[in-house]
Coordinates of C-alpha atoms in Angstrom, one line a residue:
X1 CA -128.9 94.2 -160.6
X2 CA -128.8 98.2 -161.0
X3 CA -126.5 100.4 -159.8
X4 CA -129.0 101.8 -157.3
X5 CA -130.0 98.2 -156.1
X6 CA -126.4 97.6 -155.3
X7 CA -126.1 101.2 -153.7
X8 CA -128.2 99.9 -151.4
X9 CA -126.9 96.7 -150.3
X10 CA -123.5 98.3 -150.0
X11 CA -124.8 100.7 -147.4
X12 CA -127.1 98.3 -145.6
X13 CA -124.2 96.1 -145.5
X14 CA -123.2 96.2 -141.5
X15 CA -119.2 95.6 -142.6
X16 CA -119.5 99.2 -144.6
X17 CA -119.0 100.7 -141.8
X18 CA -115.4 99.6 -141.3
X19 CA -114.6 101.9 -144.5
X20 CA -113.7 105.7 -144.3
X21 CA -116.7 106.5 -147.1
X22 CA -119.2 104.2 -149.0
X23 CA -117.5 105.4 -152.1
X24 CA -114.2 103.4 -150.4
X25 CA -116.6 100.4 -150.2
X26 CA -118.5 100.2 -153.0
X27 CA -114.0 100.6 -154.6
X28 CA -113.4 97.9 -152.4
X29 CA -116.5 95.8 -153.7
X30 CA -115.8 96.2 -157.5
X31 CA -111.9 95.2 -157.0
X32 CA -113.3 92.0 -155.2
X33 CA -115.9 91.3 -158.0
X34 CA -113.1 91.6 -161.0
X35 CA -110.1 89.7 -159.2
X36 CA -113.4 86.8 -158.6
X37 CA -113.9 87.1 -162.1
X38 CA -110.1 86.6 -163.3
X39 CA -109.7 83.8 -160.6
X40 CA -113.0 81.6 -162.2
X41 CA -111.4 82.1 -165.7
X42 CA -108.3 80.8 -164.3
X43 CA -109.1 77.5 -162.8
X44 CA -109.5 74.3 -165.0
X45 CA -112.4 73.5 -166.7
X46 CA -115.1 70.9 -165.1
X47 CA -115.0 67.3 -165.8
X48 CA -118.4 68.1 -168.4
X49 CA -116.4 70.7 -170.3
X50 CA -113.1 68.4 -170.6
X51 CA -115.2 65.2 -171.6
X52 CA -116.4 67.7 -174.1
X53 CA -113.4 68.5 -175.6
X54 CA -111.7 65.2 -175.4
X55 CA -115.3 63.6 -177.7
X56 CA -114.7 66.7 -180.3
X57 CA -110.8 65.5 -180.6
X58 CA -111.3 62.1 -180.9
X59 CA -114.4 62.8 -183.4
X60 CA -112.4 65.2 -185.4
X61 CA -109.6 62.1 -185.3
X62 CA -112.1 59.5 -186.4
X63 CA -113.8 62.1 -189.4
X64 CA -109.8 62.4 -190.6
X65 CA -109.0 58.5 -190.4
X66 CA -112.8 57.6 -191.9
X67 CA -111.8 60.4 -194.8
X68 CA -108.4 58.3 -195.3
X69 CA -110.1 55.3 -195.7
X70 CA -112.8 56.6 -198.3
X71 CA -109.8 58.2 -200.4
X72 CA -107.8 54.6 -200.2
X73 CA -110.6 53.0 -200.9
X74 CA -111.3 55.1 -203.8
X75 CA -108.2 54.5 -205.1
X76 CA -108.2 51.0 -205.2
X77 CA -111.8 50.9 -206.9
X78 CA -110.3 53.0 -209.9
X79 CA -107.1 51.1 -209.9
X80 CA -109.2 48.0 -210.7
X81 CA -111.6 49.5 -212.7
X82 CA -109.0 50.2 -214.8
X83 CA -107.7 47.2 -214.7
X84 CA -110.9 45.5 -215.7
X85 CA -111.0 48.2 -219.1
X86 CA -107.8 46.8 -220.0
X87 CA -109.0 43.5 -219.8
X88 CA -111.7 43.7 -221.6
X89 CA -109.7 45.6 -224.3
X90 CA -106.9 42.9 -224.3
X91 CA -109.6 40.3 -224.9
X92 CA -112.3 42.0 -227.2
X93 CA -110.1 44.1 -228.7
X94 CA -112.8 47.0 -228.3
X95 CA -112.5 50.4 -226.9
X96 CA -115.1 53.7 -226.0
X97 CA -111.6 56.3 -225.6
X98 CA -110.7 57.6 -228.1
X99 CA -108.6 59.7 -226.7
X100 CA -105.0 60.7 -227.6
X101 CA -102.4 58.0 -228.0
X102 CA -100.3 59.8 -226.2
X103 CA -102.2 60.7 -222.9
X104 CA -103.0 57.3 -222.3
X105 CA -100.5 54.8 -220.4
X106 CA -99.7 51.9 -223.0
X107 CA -98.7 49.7 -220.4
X108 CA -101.6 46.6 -220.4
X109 CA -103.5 47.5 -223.6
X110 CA -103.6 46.4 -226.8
X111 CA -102.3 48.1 -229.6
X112 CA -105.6 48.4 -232.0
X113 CA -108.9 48.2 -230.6
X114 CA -112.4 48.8 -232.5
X115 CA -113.8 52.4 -231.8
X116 CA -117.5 51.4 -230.5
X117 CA -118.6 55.2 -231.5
X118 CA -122.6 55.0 -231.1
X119 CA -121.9 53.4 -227.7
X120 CA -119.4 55.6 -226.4
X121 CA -121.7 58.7 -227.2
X122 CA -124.8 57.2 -225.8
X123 CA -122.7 56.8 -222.2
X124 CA -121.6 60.1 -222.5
X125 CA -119.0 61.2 -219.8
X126 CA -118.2 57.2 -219.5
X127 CA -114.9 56.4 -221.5
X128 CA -114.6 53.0 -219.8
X129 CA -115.7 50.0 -219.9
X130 CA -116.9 47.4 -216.9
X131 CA -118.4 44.3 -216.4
X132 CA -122.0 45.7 -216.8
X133 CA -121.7 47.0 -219.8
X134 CA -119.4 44.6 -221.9
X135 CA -122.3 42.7 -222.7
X136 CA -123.4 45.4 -224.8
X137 CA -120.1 46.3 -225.9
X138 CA -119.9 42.8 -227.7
X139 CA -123.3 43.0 -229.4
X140 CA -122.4 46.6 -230.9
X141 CA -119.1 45.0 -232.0
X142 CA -120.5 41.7 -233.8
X143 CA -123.0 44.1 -235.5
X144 CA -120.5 46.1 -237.3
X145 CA -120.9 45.3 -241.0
X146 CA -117.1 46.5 -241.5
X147 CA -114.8 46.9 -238.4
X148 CA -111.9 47.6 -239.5
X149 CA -113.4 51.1 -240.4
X150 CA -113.4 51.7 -236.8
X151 CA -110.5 50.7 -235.9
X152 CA -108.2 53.3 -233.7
X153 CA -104.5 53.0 -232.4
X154 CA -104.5 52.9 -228.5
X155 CA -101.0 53.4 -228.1
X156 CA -98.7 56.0 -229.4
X157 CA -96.4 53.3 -231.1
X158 CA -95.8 54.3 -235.0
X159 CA -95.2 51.1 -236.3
X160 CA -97.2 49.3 -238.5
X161 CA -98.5 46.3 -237.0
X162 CA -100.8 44.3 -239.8
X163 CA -101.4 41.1 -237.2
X164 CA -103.1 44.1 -234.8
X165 CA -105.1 45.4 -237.3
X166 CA -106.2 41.8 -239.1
X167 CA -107.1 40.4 -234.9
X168 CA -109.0 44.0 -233.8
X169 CA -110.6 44.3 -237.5
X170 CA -111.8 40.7 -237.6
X171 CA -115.2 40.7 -239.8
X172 CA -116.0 37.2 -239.6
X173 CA -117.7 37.3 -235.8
X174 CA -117.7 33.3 -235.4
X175 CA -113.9 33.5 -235.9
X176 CA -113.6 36.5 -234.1
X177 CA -115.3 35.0 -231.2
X178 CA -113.3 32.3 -231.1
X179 CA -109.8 34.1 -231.0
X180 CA -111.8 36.5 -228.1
X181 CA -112.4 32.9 -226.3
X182 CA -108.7 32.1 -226.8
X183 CA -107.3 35.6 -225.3
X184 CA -109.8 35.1 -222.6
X185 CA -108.1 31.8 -221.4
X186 CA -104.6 33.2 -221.7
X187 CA -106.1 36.2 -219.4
X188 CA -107.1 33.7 -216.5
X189 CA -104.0 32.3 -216.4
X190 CA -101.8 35.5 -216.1
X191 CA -104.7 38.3 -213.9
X192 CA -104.3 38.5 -210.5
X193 CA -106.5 36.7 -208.3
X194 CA -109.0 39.7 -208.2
X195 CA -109.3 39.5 -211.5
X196 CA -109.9 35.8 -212.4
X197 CA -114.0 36.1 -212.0
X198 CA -113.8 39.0 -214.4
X199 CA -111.8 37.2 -216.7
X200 CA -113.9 33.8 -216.3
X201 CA -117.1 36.0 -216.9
X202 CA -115.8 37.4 -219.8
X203 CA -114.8 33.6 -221.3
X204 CA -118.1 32.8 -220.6
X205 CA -119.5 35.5 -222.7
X206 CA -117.8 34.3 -225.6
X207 CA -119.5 31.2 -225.3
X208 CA -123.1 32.7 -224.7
X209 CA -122.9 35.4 -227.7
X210 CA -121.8 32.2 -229.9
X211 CA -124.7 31.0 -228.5
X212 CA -126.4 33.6 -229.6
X213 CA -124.7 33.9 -233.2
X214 CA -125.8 30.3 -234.1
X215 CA -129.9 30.4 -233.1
X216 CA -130.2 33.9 -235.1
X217 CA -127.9 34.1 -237.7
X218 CA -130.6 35.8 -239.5
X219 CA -129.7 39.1 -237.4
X220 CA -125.9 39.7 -238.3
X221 CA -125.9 41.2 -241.9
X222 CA -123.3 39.7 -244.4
X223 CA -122.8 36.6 -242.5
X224 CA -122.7 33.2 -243.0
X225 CA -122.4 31.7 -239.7
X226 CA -122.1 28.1 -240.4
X227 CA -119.8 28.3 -243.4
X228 CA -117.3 30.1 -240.9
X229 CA -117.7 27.5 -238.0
X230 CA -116.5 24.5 -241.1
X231 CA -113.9 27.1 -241.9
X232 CA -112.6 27.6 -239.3
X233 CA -112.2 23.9 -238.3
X234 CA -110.8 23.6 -241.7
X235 CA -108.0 26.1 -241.1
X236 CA -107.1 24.7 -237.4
X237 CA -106.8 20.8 -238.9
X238 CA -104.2 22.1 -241.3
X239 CA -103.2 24.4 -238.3
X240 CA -102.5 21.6 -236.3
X241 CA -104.9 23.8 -233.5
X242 CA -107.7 21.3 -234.0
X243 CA -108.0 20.6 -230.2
X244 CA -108.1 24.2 -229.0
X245 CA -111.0 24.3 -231.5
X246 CA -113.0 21.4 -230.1
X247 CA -112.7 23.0 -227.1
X248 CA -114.5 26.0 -227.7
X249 CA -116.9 23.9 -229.9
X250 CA -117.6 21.7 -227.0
X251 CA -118.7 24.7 -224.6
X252 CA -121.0 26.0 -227.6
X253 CA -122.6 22.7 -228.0
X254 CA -123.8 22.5 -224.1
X255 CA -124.7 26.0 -224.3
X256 CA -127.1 25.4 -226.6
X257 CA -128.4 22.2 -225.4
X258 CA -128.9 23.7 -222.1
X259 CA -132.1 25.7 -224.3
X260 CA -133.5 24.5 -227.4
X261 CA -136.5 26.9 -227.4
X262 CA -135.8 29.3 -230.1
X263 CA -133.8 26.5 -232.0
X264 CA -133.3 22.8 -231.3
X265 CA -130.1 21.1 -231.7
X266 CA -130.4 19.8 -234.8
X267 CA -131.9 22.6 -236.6
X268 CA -128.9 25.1 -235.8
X269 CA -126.4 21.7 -236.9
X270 CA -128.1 20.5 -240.1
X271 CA -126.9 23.6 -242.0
X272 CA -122.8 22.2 -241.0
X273 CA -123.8 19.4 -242.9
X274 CA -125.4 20.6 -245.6
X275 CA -122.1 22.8 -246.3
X276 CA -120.0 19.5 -246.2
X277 CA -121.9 17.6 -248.4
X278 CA -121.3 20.7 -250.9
X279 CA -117.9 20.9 -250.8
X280 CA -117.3 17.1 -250.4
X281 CA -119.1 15.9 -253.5
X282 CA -117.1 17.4 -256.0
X283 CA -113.9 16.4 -254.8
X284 CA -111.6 13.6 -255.9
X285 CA -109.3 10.9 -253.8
X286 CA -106.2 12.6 -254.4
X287 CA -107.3 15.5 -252.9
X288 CA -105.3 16.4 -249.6
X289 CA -108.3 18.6 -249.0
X290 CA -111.3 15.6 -248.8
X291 CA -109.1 13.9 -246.0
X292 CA -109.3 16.8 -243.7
X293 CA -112.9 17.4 -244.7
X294 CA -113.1 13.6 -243.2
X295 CA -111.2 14.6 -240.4
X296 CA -113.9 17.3 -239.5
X297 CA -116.6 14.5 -240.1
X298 CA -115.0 12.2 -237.6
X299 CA -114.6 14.7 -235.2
X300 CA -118.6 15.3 -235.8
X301 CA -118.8 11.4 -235.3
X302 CA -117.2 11.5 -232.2
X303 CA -119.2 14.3 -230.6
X304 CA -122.1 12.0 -229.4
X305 CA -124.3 14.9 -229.3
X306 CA -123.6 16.0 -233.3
X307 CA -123.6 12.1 -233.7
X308 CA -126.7 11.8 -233.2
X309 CA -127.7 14.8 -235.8
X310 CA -125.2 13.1 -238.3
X311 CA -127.3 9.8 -238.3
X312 CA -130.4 11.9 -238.7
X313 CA -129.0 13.9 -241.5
X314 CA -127.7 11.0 -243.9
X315 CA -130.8 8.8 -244.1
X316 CA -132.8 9.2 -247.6
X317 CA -135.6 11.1 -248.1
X318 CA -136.6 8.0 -250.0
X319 CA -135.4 4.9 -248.4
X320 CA -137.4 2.6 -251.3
X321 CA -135.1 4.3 -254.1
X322 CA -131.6 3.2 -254.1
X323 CA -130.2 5.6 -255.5
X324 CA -130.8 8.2 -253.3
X325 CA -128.8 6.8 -250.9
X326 CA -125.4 7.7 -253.0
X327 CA -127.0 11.7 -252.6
X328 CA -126.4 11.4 -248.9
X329 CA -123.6 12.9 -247.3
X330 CA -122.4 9.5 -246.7
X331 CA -123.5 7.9 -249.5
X332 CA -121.0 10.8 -251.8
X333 CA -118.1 10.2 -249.7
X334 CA -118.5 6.3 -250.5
X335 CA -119.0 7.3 -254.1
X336 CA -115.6 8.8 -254.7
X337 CA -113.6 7.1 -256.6
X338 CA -110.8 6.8 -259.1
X339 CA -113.1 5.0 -261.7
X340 CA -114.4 6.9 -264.9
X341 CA -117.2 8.8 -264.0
X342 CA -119.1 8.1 -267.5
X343 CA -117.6 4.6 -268.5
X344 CA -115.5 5.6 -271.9
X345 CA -115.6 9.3 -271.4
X346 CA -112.0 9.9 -270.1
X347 CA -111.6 13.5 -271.0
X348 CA -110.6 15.6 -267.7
X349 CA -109.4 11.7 -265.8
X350 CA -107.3 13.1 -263.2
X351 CA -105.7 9.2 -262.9
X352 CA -104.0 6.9 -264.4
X353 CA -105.3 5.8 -268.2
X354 CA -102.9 3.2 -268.9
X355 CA -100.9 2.4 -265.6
X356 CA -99.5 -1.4 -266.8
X357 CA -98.5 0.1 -270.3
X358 CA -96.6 2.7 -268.4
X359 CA -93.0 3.4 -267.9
X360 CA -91.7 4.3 -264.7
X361 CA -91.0 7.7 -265.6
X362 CA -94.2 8.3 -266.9
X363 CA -95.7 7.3 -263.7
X364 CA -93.5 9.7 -261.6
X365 CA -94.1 12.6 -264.1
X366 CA -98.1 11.8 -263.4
X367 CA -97.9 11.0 -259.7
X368 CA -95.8 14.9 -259.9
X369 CA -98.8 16.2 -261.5
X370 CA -101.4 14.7 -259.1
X371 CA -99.7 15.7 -256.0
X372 CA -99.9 19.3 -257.0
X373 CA -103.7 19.4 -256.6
X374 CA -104.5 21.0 -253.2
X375 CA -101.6 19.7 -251.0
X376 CA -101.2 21.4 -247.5
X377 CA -97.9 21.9 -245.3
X378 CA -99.4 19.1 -242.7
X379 CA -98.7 16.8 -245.5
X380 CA -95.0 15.6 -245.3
X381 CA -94.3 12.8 -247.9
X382 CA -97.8 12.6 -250.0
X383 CA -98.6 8.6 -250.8
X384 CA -97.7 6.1 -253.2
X385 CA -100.5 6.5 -255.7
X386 CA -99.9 3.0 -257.4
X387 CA -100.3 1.4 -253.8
X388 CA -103.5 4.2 -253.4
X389 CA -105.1 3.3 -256.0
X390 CA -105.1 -0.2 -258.5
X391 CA -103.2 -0.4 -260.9
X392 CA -106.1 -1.0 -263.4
X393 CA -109.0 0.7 -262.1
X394 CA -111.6 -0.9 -264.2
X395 CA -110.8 -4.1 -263.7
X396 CA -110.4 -3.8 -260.0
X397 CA -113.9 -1.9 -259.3
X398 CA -114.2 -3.6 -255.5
X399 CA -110.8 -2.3 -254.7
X400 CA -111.0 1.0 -256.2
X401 CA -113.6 1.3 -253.4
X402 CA -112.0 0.1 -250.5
X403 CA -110.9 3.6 -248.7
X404 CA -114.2 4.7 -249.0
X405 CA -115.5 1.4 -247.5
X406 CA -113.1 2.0 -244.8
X407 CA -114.2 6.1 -244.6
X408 CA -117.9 4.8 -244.2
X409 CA -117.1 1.9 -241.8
X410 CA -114.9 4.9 -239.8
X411 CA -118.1 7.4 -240.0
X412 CA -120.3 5.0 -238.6
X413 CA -118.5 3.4 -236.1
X414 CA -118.0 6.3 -234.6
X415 CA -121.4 8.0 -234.8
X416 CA -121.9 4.5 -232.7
X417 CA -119.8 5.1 -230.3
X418 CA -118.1 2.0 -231.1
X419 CA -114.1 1.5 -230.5
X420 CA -112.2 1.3 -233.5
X421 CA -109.1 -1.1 -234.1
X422 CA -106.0 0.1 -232.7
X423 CA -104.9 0.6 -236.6
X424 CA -107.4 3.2 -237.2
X425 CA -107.0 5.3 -234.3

């Protein structure tokens, strides 16, 4: 409204008249108009504008609390992620920091770890590792031709610590599988609950790159996968570890039964036997060495699965020829003996020439002699030779025989699934 507009309503206004002047009551309307105006800015707001203010309060609360929760939240994802690295490093003994000693926290991680280099640059900002990316890790680590180039301290720890550096630097990958399979178990029973499936998972990967080691061989350079699976069965027999070892070996065995399409059973197997049939044939009776060679065999014999291989593997190429049944890997273990090799040739007899002709000191000073061949710490008290063996060997041919009558009687029992005699158990 203008100022003339409201000129003239003042003075049509009938009430102006009460005032001295219309300047008076056009005074008298403006004082009105601005003690109005103070009065409405005055007085509570309306139930809309309070509503209003009340929502932004209480939206401004929830944003804070929601913000809260995303930061806790946040928290606790990187406070397991980490815990999952250190996991992971514990059991592969693997690492993409390689960062200073120093910075990092030493509390939950190994000592020595293997410096995965290509990896770590190819997930650039990423210095962790996770449960989607282990898999890879592993593969990158049983490719290494020579890891303990790459090995790096994790902690700031000055001490020389050889048992760190031989476990991390491990080159043989079956063995080194197998120790990851072992750290793996002790992880599952010491995580906390929200970490047992990551620590199952990760057991379980050890089995599947085993697996994976035994159909392609052909792929890791420098390695001879099935001479490491015998030694290492070797090694835990003398050990005294054997079962820990049968328990990894069973896993690998129904892992790769569950698919035989890039290699069946008995094609990744055969090559096991092959390597015992080697190292069996040239050894002798008084050998500590052939009896736990035997004690790998029955094991085999046992297995009903390798069983099954081990009948397949010692039947003759040519059943008609006789003698090709003393080349099998049965046939060379029943053909050890303590008889002359070559009847008359006696040069390089390991036994007894002349037993009945002997003194008793003689006999010690050869029984001395024998016992130093190849004798492991499992081995308390070695045997009585003269009860071993006959006294005469060549004129007591059937009972120069008889252990390896009873080792072939064991061997096939067992690949039978038959029960021995309480005496042989």
């Amino acid at each position: 409204m203008t100022d003339q507009e409201n000129n003239n309503n003042i003075s049509s206004n009938p009430f102006a008249a009460l005032f001295g002047s219309l300047a008076d009551a056009k005074q008298f309307a403006a004082i009105q108009k601005e003690q109005l105006k103070q009065q409405s800015d005055e007085l509570p707001a309306s139930p809309d504008d309070s509503d209003n203010s009340v929502s932004e309060s209480l939206d401004e609360y929830d944003y804070s609390v929601s913000e809260i929760n995303r930061s806790f939240r946040s928290q606790q994802e990187i406070c397991e992620q980490l815990n999952i690295n250190h996991m992971i490093q514990r059991i592969f003994l693997i690492t993409l920091d390689n960062s200073d000693p120093n910075l990092k926290g030493g509390n939950g991680i190994p000592s020595r770890c293997v410096y995965l280099e290509e990896m770590a640059v190819e997930l650039e900002d990423q210095d962790w590792l996770d449960m989607s990316n282990v898999e890879q890790a592993i593969f990158a680590r049983l490719l290494l031709q020579d890891p303990g180039n790459h090995l790096i301290s994790m902690t700031s720890s000055t001490t020389l610590n050889l048992s760190a550096d031989r476990d991390a630097g491990e080159r043989h990958i079956f063995c080194y599988l197998y120790s990851c399979f072992q750290r793996a178990k002790e992880e599952i029973t010491k995580v906390p609950e929200n970490l047992l499936p990551f620590a199952v998972q990760c057991r379980n990967l050890t089995v599947s790159n085993t697996r994976t080691v035994l159909l392609t061989p052909e792929i890791y350079v420098d390695q001879n996968i099935h001479e490491q699976l015998v030694d290492l069965m070797l090694e835990a027999i003398q050990g005294a570890h054997f079962e820990d070892v049968t328990e990894f070996l069973e896993e690998v065995i129904e892992a790769l039964l569950l698919d035989e399409e890039v290699r069946t059973f008995p094609e990744v197997m055969i090559p096991v036997f092959d390597i015992l049939l080697g190292r069996i044939k040239d050894l002798e009776l008084c050998q500590i060495l052939l009896y736990a060679y035997l004690d790998i065999l029955l094991y085999f014999t046992r297995q009903k699965d390798m069983a099954k291989v081990f009948l397949e593997y010692i039947q003759p190429k040519d059943p008609s020829n006789g003698q090709m049944y003393q080349k099998t890997l049965l046939g060379v273990i029943l053909n050890i003996s303590c008889l002359l090799k070559t009847p008359g040739v006696v040069e390089n007899h390991g036994y007894f020439l002349n037993p009945s002709r002997s003194s008793p000191q003689e006999i010690k000073v050869q029984e001395a002699n024998i016992h130093q061949v190849e004798l492991f710490p499992r081995v308390s008290q070695p045997p009585d030779l003269r009860r071993a063996f006959p006294q005469e060997p060549c004129r007591d041919k059937a009972a120069s025989t008889s252990l390896g009558k009873q080792i072939g009687l064991i061997c096939f029992c067992h690949s039978n699934t038959m029960k021995l005699p309480s005496y042989w158990e």
